[in-house]
Coordinates of C-alpha atoms and ligand atoms in Angstrom, one line a residue:
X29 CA 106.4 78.4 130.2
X30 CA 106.5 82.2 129.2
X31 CA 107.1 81.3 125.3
X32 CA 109.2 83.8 123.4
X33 CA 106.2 84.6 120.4
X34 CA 102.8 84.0 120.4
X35 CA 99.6 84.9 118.4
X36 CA 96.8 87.1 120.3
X37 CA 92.6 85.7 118.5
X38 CA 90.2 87.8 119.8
X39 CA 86.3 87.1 119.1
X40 CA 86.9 89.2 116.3
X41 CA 89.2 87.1 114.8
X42 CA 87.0 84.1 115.2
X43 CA 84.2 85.5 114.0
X44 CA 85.8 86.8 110.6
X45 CA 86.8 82.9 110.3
X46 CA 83.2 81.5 111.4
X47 CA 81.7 84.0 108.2
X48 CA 83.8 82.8 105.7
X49 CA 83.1 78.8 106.5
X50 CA 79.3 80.0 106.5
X51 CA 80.1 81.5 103.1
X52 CA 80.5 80.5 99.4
X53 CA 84.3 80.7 98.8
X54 CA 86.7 78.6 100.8
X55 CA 89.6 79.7 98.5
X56 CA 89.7 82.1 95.5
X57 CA 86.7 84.5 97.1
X58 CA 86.8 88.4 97.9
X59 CA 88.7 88.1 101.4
X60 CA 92.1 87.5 99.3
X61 CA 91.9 90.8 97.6
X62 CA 90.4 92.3 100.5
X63 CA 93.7 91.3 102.8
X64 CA 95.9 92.3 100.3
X65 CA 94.3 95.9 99.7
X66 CA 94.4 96.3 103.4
X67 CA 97.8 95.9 103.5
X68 CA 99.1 97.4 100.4
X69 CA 97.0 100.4 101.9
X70 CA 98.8 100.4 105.5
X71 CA 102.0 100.0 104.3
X72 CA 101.8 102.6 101.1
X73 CA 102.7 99.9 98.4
X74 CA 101.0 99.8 95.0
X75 CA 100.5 95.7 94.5
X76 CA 100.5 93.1 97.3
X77 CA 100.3 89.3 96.5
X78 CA 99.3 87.0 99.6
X79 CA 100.2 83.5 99.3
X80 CA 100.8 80.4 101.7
X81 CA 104.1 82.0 103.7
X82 CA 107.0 83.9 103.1
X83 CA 109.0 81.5 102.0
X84 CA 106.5 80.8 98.9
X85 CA 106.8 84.7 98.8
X86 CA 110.4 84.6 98.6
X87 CA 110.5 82.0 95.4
X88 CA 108.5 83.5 93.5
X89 CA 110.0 87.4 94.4
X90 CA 113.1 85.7 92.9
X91 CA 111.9 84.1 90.1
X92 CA 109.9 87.3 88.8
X93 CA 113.4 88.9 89.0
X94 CA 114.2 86.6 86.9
X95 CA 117.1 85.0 89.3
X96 CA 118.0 81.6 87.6
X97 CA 121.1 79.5 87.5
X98 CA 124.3 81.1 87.3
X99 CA 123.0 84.1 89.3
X100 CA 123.7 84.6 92.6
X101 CA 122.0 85.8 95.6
X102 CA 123.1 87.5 99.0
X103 CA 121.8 87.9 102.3
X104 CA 122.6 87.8 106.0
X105 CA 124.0 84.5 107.5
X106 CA 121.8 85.8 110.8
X107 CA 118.2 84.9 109.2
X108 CA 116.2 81.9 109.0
X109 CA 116.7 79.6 106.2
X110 CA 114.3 80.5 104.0
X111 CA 115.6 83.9 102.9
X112 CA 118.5 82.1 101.2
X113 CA 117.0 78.9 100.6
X114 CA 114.6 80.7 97.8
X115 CA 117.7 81.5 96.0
X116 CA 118.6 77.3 95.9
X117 CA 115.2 77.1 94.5
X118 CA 115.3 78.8 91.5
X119 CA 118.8 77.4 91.0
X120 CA 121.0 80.4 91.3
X121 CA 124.0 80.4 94.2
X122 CA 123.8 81.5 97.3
X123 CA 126.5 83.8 99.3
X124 CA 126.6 85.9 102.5
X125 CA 127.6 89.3 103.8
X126 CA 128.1 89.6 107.5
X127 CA 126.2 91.5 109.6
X128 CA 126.9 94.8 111.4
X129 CA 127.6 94.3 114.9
X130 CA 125.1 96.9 116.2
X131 CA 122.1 96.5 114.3
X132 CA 122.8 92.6 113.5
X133 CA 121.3 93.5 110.1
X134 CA 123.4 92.8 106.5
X135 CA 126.3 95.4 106.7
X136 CA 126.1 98.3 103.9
X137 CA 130.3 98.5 104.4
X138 CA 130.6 94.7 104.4
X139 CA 128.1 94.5 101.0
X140 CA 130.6 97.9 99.3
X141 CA 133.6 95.6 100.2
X142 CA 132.3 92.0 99.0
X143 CA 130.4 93.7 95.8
X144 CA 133.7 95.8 94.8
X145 CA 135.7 92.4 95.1
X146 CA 133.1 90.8 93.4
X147 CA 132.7 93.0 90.5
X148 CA 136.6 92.0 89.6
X149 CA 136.3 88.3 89.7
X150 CA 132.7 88.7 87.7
X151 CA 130.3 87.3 90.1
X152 CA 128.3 90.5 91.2
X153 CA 125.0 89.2 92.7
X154 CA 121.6 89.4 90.9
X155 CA 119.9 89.7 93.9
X156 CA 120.3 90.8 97.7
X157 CA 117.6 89.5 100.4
X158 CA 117.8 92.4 103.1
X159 CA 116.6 90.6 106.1
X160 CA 115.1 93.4 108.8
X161 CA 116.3 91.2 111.5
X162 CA 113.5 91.4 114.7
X163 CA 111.9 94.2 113.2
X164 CA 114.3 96.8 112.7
X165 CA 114.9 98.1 108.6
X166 CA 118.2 97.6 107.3
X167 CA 120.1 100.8 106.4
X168 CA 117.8 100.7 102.8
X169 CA 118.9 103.7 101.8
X170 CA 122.6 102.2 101.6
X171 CA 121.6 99.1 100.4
X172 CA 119.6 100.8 97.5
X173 CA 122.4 102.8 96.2
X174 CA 124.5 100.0 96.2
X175 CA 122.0 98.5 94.1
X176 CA 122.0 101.2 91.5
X177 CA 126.0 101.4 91.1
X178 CA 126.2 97.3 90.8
X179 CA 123.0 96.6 89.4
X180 CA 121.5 93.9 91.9
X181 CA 117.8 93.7 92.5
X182 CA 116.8 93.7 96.2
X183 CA 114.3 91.8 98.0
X184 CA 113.3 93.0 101.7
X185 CA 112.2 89.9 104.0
X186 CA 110.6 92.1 106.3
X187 CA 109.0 88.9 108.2
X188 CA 109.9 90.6 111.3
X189 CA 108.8 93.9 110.5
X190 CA 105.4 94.5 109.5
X191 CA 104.1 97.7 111.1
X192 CA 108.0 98.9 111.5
X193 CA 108.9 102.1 109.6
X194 CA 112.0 103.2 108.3
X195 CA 112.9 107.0 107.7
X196 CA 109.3 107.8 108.8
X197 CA 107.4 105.5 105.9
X198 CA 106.4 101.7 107.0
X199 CA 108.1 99.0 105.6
X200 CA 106.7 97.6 102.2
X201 CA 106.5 101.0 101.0
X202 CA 109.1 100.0 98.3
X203 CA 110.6 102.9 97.8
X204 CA 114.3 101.4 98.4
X205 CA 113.7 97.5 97.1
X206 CA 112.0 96.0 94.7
X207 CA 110.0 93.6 96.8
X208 CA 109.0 93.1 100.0
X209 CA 108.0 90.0 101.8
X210 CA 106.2 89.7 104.5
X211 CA 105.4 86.4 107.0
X212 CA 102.1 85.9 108.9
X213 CA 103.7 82.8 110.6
X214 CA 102.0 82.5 114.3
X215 CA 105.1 83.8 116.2
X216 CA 105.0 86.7 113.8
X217 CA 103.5 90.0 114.2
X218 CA 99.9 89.6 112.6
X219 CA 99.3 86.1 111.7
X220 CA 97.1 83.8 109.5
X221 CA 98.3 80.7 110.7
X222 CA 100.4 80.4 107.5
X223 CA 100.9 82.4 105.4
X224 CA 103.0 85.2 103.7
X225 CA 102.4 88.0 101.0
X226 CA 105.1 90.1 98.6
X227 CA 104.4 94.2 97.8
X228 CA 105.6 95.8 95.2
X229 CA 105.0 98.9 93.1
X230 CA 105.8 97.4 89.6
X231 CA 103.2 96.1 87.6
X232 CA 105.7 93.8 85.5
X233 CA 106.6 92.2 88.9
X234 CA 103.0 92.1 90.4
X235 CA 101.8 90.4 87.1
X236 CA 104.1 87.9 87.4
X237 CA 104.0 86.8 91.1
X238 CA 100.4 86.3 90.4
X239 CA 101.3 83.8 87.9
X240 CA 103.4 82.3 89.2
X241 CA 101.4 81.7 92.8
X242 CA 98.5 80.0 90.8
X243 CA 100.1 77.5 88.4
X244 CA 101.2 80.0 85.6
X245 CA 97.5 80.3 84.6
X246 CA 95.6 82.8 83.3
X247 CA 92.1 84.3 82.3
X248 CA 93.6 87.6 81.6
X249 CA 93.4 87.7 77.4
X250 CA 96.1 90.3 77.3
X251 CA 98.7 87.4 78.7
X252 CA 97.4 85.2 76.1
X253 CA 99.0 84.1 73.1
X254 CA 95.8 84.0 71.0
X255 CA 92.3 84.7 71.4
X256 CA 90.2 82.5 73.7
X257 CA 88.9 79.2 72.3
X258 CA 85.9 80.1 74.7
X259 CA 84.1 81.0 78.2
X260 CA 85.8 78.5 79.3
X261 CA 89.5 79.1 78.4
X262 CA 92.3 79.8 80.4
X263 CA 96.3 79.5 79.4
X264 CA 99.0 78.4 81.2
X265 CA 102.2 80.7 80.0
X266 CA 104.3 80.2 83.5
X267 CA 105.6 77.1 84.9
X268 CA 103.9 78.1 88.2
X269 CA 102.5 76.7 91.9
X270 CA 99.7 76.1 94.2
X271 CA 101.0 78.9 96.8
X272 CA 97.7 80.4 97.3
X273 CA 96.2 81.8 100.2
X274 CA 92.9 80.8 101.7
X275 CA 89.9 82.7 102.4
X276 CA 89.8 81.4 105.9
X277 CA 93.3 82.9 106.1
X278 CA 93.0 85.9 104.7
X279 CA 89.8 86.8 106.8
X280 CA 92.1 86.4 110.0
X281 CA 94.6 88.8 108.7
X282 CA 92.0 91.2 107.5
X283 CA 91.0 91.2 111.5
X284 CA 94.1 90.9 112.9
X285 CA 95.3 93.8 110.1
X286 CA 92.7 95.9 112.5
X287 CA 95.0 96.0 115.5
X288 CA 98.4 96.1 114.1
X289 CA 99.6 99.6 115.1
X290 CA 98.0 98.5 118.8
X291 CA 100.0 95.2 118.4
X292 CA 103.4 97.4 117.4
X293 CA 102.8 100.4 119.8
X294 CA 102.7 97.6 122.5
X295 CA 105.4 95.6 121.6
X296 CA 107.5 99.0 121.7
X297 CA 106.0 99.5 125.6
X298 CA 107.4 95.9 126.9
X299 CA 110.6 96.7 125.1
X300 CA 110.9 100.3 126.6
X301 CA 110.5 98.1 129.9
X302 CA 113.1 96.0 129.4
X303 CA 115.6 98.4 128.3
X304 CA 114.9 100.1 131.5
X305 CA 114.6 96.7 134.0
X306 CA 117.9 95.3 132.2
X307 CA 120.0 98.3 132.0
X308 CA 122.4 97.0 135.0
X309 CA 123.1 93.8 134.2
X310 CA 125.9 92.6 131.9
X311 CA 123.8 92.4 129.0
X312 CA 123.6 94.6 125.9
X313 CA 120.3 95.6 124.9
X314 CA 119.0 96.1 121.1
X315 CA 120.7 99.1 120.0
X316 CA 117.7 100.9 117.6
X317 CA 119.0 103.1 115.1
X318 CA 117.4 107.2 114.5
X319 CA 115.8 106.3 111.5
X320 CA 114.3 103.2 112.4
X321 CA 111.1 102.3 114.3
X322 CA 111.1 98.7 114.4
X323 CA 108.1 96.4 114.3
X324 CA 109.6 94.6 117.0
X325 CA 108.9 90.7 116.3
X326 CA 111.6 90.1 118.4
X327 CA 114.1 91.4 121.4
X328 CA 117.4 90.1 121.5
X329 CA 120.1 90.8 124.0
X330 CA 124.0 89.9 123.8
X331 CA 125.7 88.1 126.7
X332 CA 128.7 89.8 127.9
X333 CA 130.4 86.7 128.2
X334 CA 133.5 89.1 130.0
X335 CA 131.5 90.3 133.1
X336 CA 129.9 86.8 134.0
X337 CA 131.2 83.2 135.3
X338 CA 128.3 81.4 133.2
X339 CA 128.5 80.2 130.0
X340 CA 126.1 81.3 127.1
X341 CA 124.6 77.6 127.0
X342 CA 124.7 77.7 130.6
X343 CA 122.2 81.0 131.2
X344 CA 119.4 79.8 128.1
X345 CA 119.4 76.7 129.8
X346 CA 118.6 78.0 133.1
X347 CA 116.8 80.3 131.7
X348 CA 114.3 77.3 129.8
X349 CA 114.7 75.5 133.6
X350 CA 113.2 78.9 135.3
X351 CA 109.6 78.5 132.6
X352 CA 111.0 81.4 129.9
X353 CA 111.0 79.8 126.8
X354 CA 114.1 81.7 124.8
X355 CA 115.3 80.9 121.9
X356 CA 118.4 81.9 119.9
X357 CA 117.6 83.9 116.0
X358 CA 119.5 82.5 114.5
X359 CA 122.1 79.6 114.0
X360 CA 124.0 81.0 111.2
X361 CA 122.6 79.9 107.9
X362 CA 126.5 79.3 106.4
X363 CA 126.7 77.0 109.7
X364 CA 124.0 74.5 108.6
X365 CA 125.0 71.4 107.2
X366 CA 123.4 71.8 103.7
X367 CA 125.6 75.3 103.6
X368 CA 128.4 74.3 104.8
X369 CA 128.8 71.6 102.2
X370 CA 128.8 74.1 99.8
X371 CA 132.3 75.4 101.3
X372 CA 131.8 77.6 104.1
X373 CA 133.3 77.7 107.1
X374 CA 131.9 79.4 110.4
X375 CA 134.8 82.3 110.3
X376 CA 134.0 83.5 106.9
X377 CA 131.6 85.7 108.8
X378 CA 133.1 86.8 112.1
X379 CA 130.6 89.3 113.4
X380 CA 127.6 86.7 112.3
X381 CA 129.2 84.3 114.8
X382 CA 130.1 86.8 117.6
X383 CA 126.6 87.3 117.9
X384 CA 125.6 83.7 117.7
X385 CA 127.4 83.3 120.7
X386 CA 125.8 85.6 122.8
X387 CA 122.3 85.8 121.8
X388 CA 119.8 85.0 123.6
X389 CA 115.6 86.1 122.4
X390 CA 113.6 87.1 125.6
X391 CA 109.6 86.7 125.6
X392 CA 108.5 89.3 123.2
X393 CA 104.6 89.6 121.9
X394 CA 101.9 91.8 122.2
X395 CA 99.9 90.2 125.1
X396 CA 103.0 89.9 127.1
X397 CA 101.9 91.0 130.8
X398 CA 104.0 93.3 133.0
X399 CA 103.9 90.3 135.6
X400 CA 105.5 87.9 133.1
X401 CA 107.9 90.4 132.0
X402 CA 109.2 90.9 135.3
X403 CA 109.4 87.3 135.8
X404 CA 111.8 86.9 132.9
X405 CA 114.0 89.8 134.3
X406 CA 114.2 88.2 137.7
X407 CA 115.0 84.7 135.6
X408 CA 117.5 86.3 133.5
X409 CA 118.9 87.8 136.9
X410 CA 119.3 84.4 138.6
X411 CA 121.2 82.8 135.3
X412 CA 123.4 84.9 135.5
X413 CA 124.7 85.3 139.3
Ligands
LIG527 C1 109.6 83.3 109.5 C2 110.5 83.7 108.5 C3 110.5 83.3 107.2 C4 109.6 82.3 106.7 O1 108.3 82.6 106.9 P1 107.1 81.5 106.7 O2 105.9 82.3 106.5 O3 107.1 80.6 107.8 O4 107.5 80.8 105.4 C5 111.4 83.9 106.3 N1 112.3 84.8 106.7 C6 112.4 85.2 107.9 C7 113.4 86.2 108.3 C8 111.5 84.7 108.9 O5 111.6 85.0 110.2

């Protein structure tokens, strides 16, 4: 089976693991802060907090934005759970804004409409979680002045899209959002097994994701309501976690940090390939916007279900029979049972379910061999004659 992600360990990698078992600090040692300099220098972003994933990311970017009950948070239907799920968390409401069709990303015109709406029956969102679905940046610069007219905070999940850029400056810089998460899940672009991290260039924010990661703890005195008692003294002024990240884990994304423009400028080669091997057939091929470069986590194509005598279902599951492990990002998050209890119904967001219906995730990943690449086009060209 040709899976659709996969990790790439190099001796390198393994080796950076070996030191730090052979070393003194398991957890809480220098390979954290090391990681998290590495990338808050690659990407251009002042602070960078790793934790255990995104999805630990994404609480506590909510909660140090203060999201609480009441509130409300927004984001794209087409995403995986967790980007509205960390909303749930914190206790606030969770709505959607469908996608635009070509980029599959939260629509800028969709958010105008559903904010100016929302502004009249007084439930404008405190925050919106702009997803950069499969690498490519939502239109930031849209979303951001949005932001400034309503007053919402905004939270890039850019899981997909570390080592993507967006109007010539990589994602994470911050300079349209708040926070940015990223996701070092395996299937993801650079990996640490688990694991996640959130950027940002505000010191209020940075200060209190660290909290809030470690048990709302501190040794810092000037977070401290008195002096110390002692040496030995530390406060807890948070309600806080355990979402840290592990030495071992941050030494494999220090390594694997190494190779990331490699891992992205190859990723852009097999997807050149495809657009070129699939342009014939009745597919549609990820439409990349001029201001984007995307880090490319994944490459989707749309079914058109017009030109062919197979059903969607019908070509991923030949497609699975023939060894090519697709998948399908994403089932709709308003879909899900736990949403849909809430009072959604699939239709609310048309364009969201258009594309469920068509989508289909070839193999994408930076080891992916010419010779396996071919073999999914010649796959993908049997499904669907
Ligand atoms: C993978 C992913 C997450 C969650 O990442 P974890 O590190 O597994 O918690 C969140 N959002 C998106 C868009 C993802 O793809």
């Amino acid at each position: 089976m040709i899976p659709y992600g996969k990790q790439e360990i190099t001796q390198a990698d393994i080796d950076a693991v070996l030191d730090v078992l052979h070393s003194d600090f398991l957890t809480q040692g220098p390979k954290v802060p090391e990681f998290e300099a590495k990338v808050a220098g690659h990407v251009g972003a002042k602070h960078a907090l790793a934790v255990n994933s995104a999805t630990s990311a994404l609480h506590i970017a909510c909660l140090a934005l203060g999201l609480g009950a009441d509130d409300w948070l927004w984001t794209s239907p087409v995403t995986f759970v967790a980007s509205a799920n960390c909303g749930l968390y914190c206790g606030a409401r969770v709505d959607f804004v469908d996608i635009d069709p070509q980029t599959y990303n939260l629509c800028p015109k969709a958010l105008a409409a559903k904010l100016e709406q929302a502004e009249q029956d007084g439930r404008l969102p405190k925050v919106v979680v702009a997803v950069h679905l499969c690498g490519q940046s939502c239109d930031m610069a849209a979303i951001h002045a949005l932001g400034q007219r309503y007053g919402f905070r905004i939270i890039e999940d850019a899981s997909h899209a570390i080592g993507g850029k967006y109007k010539g400056e990589f994602i994470g810089s911050g300079r349209y959002s708040d926070i940015t998460v990223f996701s070092f899940h395996p299937v993801k672009i650079v990996t640490t097994a688990e694991g996640g991290m959130a950027l940002t260039n505000d010191d209020h924010l940075a200060s209190r994701m660290n909290l809030l990661r470690s048990h709302g703890v501190t040794r810092d005195q000037s977070l401290m309501t008195h002096e110390p008692d002692g040496p030995w003294y530390y406060q807890q002024v948070e309600l806080g976690f355990n979402y840290r990240m592990t030495e071992l884990q941050a030494a494999l994304g220090v390594s694997q940090m190494d190779r990331l423009d490699d891992f992205v400028a190859r990723r852009h080669e097999r997807a050149t390939r495809y657009d070129r091997l699939l342009a014939d057939l009745p597919v549609t091929i990820p439409w990349q916007h001029p201001d984007s470069y995307s880090g490319l986590h994944l490459y989707v194509i749309r079914l058109q279900l017009d030109k062919i005598n197979r059903t969607h279902r019908q070509v991923f599951e030949s497609l699975r029979e023939q060894g090519i492990g697709v998948n399908l990002h994403y089932i709709p998050v308003h879909t899900q049972p736990y949403y849909e209890a809430m009072g959604f119904a699939p239709e609310d967001f048309p364009e969201a379910m258009a594309y469920y219906r068509e989508a289909i995730s070839l193999p994408m990943f930076h080891g992916l061999e010419e010779g396996q690449q071919d073999e999914v086009v010649r796959a993908l060209e049997r499904a669907l004659a």
